[in-house]
Amino acid sequence: MDKGKYRKAYQEVISMEEYLKKQQKIRESEKKGKEAGVHEKSPAWLLAELYV
């Protein structure tokens, strides 16, 4: 049996608590990313400033 193929199809089994912790970390990292992006101006605003 090829162990490499078996490992690729393997799915990790985790508890509900672990799942919720991982989801919370993902949400926090996305929130931080959005907050950092707010300070940057979008290309549309940059073009609008050039037009005015």
Short mmCIF file of N, CA, C and O in Angstrom, two decimals:
data_model
loop_
_atom_site.label_atom_id
_atom_site.label_comp_id
_atom_site.label_asym_id
_atom_site.label_seq_id
_atom_site.Cartn_x
_atom_site.Cartn_y
_atom_site.Cartn_z
N MET A 1 0.84 -1.18 0.00
CA MET A 1 0.00 0.00 0.00
C MET A 1 0.89 1.25 0.00
O MET A 1 1.88 1.31 0.70
N ASP A 2 0.50 2.22 -0.77
CA ASP A 2 1.24 3.47 -0.85
C ASP A 2 0.78 4.39 0.28
O ASP A 2 -0.34 4.89 0.27
N LYS A 3 1.63 4.62 1.27
CA LYS A 3 1.25 5.43 2.42
C LYS A 3 1.06 6.90 2.04
O LYS A 3 0.32 7.62 2.69
N GLY A 4 1.75 7.37 1.01
CA GLY A 4 1.62 8.75 0.60
C GLY A 4 0.22 9.08 0.16
O GLY A 4 -0.33 10.12 0.49
N LYS A 5 -0.40 8.20 -0.61
CA LYS A 5 -1.77 8.43 -1.07
C LYS A 5 -2.75 8.38 0.10
O LYS A 5 -3.70 9.13 0.15
N TYR A 6 -2.51 7.47 1.04
CA TYR A 6 -3.40 7.33 2.19
C TYR A 6 -3.36 8.59 3.05
O TYR A 6 -4.39 9.06 3.51
N ARG A 7 -2.21 9.18 3.24
CA ARG A 7 -2.08 10.36 4.08
C ARG A 7 -2.75 11.58 3.45
O ARG A 7 -3.26 12.44 4.15
N LYS A 8 -2.75 11.66 2.13
CA LYS A 8 -3.38 12.80 1.47
C LYS A 8 -4.89 12.77 1.69
O LYS A 8 -5.53 13.81 1.76
N ALA A 9 -5.49 11.60 1.77
CA ALA A 9 -6.93 11.47 1.93
C ALA A 9 -7.34 11.50 3.40
O ALA A 9 -8.52 11.56 3.72
N TYR A 10 -6.38 11.52 4.31
CA TYR A 10 -6.66 11.50 5.74
C TYR A 10 -7.29 12.81 6.19
O TYR A 10 -6.83 13.88 5.83
N GLN A 11 -8.33 12.74 6.98
CA GLN A 11 -8.95 13.92 7.56
C GLN A 11 -8.75 13.87 9.07
O GLN A 11 -8.97 12.84 9.69
N GLU A 12 -8.37 15.01 9.62
CA GLU A 12 -8.12 15.08 11.05
C GLU A 12 -9.44 15.12 11.80
O GLU A 12 -10.36 15.84 11.41
N VAL A 13 -9.53 14.38 12.88
CA VAL A 13 -10.71 14.39 13.72
C VAL A 13 -10.38 15.22 14.95
O VAL A 13 -9.43 14.94 15.66
N ILE A 14 -11.16 16.28 15.16
CA ILE A 14 -10.92 17.16 16.30
C ILE A 14 -12.21 17.33 17.09
O ILE A 14 -13.31 17.09 16.57
N SER A 15 -12.08 17.76 18.33
CA SER A 15 -13.26 17.97 19.16
C SER A 15 -13.95 19.27 18.76
O SER A 15 -13.38 20.11 18.07
N MET A 16 -15.18 19.44 19.22
CA MET A 16 -15.93 20.65 18.92
C MET A 16 -15.23 21.86 19.51
O MET A 16 -15.19 22.93 18.89
N GLU A 17 -14.63 21.72 20.70
CA GLU A 17 -13.93 22.83 21.33
C GLU A 17 -12.75 23.28 20.48
O GLU A 17 -12.53 24.48 20.27
N GLU A 18 -11.99 22.32 19.96
CA GLU A 18 -10.85 22.65 19.10
C GLU A 18 -11.32 23.34 17.82
O GLU A 18 -10.71 24.31 17.37
N TYR A 19 -12.41 22.85 17.27
CA TYR A 19 -12.96 23.44 16.05
C TYR A 19 -13.36 24.90 16.30
O TYR A 19 -13.04 25.78 15.52
N LEU A 20 -14.05 25.14 17.41
CA LEU A 20 -14.49 26.49 17.72
C LEU A 20 -13.31 27.42 17.98
O LEU A 20 -13.33 28.58 17.57
N LYS A 21 -12.26 26.91 18.62
CA LYS A 21 -11.06 27.73 18.85
C LYS A 21 -10.40 28.09 17.54
O LYS A 21 -9.99 29.24 17.33
N LYS A 22 -10.31 27.14 16.62
CA LYS A 22 -9.72 27.41 15.31
C LYS A 22 -10.54 28.43 14.54
O LYS A 22 -9.99 29.33 13.91
N GLN A 23 -11.86 28.30 14.59
CA GLN A 23 -12.73 29.25 13.90
C GLN A 23 -12.58 30.65 14.48
O GLN A 23 -12.57 31.64 13.75
N GLN A 24 -12.45 30.74 15.82
CA GLN A 24 -12.29 32.05 16.47
C GLN A 24 -10.97 32.69 16.04
O GLN A 24 -10.92 33.89 15.76
N LYS A 25 -9.90 31.89 15.95
CA LYS A 25 -8.61 32.42 15.51
C LYS A 25 -8.70 32.92 14.07
O LYS A 25 -8.14 33.96 13.73
N ILE A 26 -9.41 32.19 13.23
CA ILE A 26 -9.57 32.60 11.83
C ILE A 26 -10.33 33.92 11.77
O ILE A 26 -9.93 34.83 11.05
N ARG A 27 -11.41 34.04 12.54
CA ARG A 27 -12.19 35.29 12.55
C ARG A 27 -11.35 36.47 13.05
O ARG A 27 -11.43 37.56 12.50
N GLU A 28 -10.54 36.22 14.10
CA GLU A 28 -9.70 37.30 14.63
C GLU A 28 -8.66 37.74 13.61
O GLU A 28 -8.42 38.94 13.44
N SER A 29 -8.07 36.79 12.91
CA SER A 29 -7.06 37.15 11.91
C SER A 29 -7.70 37.89 10.73
O SER A 29 -7.12 38.83 10.20
N GLU A 30 -8.91 37.50 10.33
CA GLU A 30 -9.61 38.21 9.26
C GLU A 30 -9.98 39.62 9.71
O GLU A 30 -9.87 40.56 8.93
N LYS A 31 -10.39 39.75 10.96
CA LYS A 31 -10.76 41.06 11.48
C LYS A 31 -9.54 41.99 11.51
O LYS A 31 -9.63 43.16 11.14
N LYS A 32 -8.40 41.46 11.92
CA LYS A 32 -7.17 42.25 11.95
C LYS A 32 -6.79 42.67 10.53
O LYS A 32 -6.34 43.79 10.31
N GLY A 33 -6.96 41.79 9.59
CA GLY A 33 -6.65 42.09 8.19
C GLY A 33 -7.55 43.18 7.65
O GLY A 33 -7.11 44.06 6.92
N LYS A 34 -8.82 43.14 8.00
CA LYS A 34 -9.76 44.15 7.54
C LYS A 34 -9.44 45.50 8.18
O LYS A 34 -9.53 46.53 7.54
N GLU A 35 -9.09 45.50 9.47
CA GLU A 35 -8.76 46.75 10.15
C GLU A 35 -7.52 47.38 9.54
O GLU A 35 -7.43 48.59 9.40
N ALA A 36 -6.55 46.57 9.17
CA ALA A 36 -5.34 47.09 8.55
C ALA A 36 -5.65 47.64 7.16
O ALA A 36 -5.07 48.63 6.74
N GLY A 37 -6.57 47.02 6.47
CA GLY A 37 -6.95 47.46 5.13
C GLY A 37 -7.75 48.74 5.12
O GLY A 37 -7.79 49.44 4.12
N VAL A 38 -8.38 49.08 6.22
CA VAL A 38 -9.19 50.29 6.29
C VAL A 38 -8.31 51.52 6.16
O VAL A 38 -8.70 52.51 5.55
N HIS A 39 -7.11 51.46 6.68
CA HIS A 39 -6.22 52.61 6.65
C HIS A 39 -5.68 52.89 5.25
O HIS A 39 -5.29 53.99 4.94
N GLU A 40 -5.64 51.86 4.42
CA GLU A 40 -5.16 52.04 3.05
C GLU A 40 -6.30 52.56 2.19
O GLU A 40 -7.45 52.20 2.38
N LYS A 41 -5.98 53.40 1.23
CA LYS A 41 -7.01 53.92 0.35
C LYS A 41 -7.20 52.97 -0.83
O LYS A 41 -6.25 52.41 -1.35
N SER A 42 -8.43 52.84 -1.24
CA SER A 42 -8.72 51.97 -2.38
C SER A 42 -8.31 52.69 -3.66
O SER A 42 -8.24 53.92 -3.70
N PRO A 43 -8.07 51.96 -4.73
CA PRO A 43 -7.71 52.58 -6.01
C PRO A 43 -8.77 53.55 -6.51
O PRO A 43 -8.45 54.56 -7.14
N ALA A 44 -10.03 53.29 -6.21
CA ALA A 44 -11.10 54.18 -6.64
C ALA A 44 -10.95 55.55 -5.99
O ALA A 44 -11.14 56.59 -6.63
N TRP A 45 -10.62 55.59 -4.71
CA TRP A 45 -10.43 56.87 -4.03
C TRP A 45 -9.21 57.60 -4.58
O TRP A 45 -9.23 58.83 -4.71
N LEU A 46 -8.16 56.86 -4.86
CA LEU A 46 -6.97 57.50 -5.41
C LEU A 46 -7.27 58.15 -6.75
O LEU A 46 -6.83 59.28 -7.02
N LEU A 47 -8.02 57.48 -7.60
CA LEU A 47 -8.41 58.04 -8.89
C LEU A 47 -9.32 59.25 -8.71
O LEU A 47 -9.19 60.26 -9.42
N ALA A 48 -10.23 59.18 -7.74
CA ALA A 48 -11.14 60.30 -7.48
C ALA A 48 -10.35 61.52 -7.01
O ALA A 48 -10.65 62.65 -7.41
N GLU A 49 -9.33 61.31 -6.18
CA GLU A 49 -8.51 62.42 -5.71
C GLU A 49 -7.73 63.06 -6.87
O GLU A 49 -7.56 64.27 -6.91
N LEU A 50 -7.28 62.24 -7.77
CA LEU A 50 -6.56 62.78 -8.92
C LEU A 50 -7.47 63.60 -9.83
O LEU A 50 -7.06 64.60 -10.39
N TYR A 51 -8.71 63.15 -9.94
CA TYR A 51 -9.67 63.84 -10.82
C TYR A 51 -10.02 65.21 -10.26
O TYR A 51 -10.18 66.16 -10.99
N VAL A 52 -10.13 65.29 -8.94
CA VAL A 52 -10.53 66.55 -8.29
C VAL A 52 -9.32 67.42 -8.22
O VAL A 52 -8.92 68.28 -8.67
#
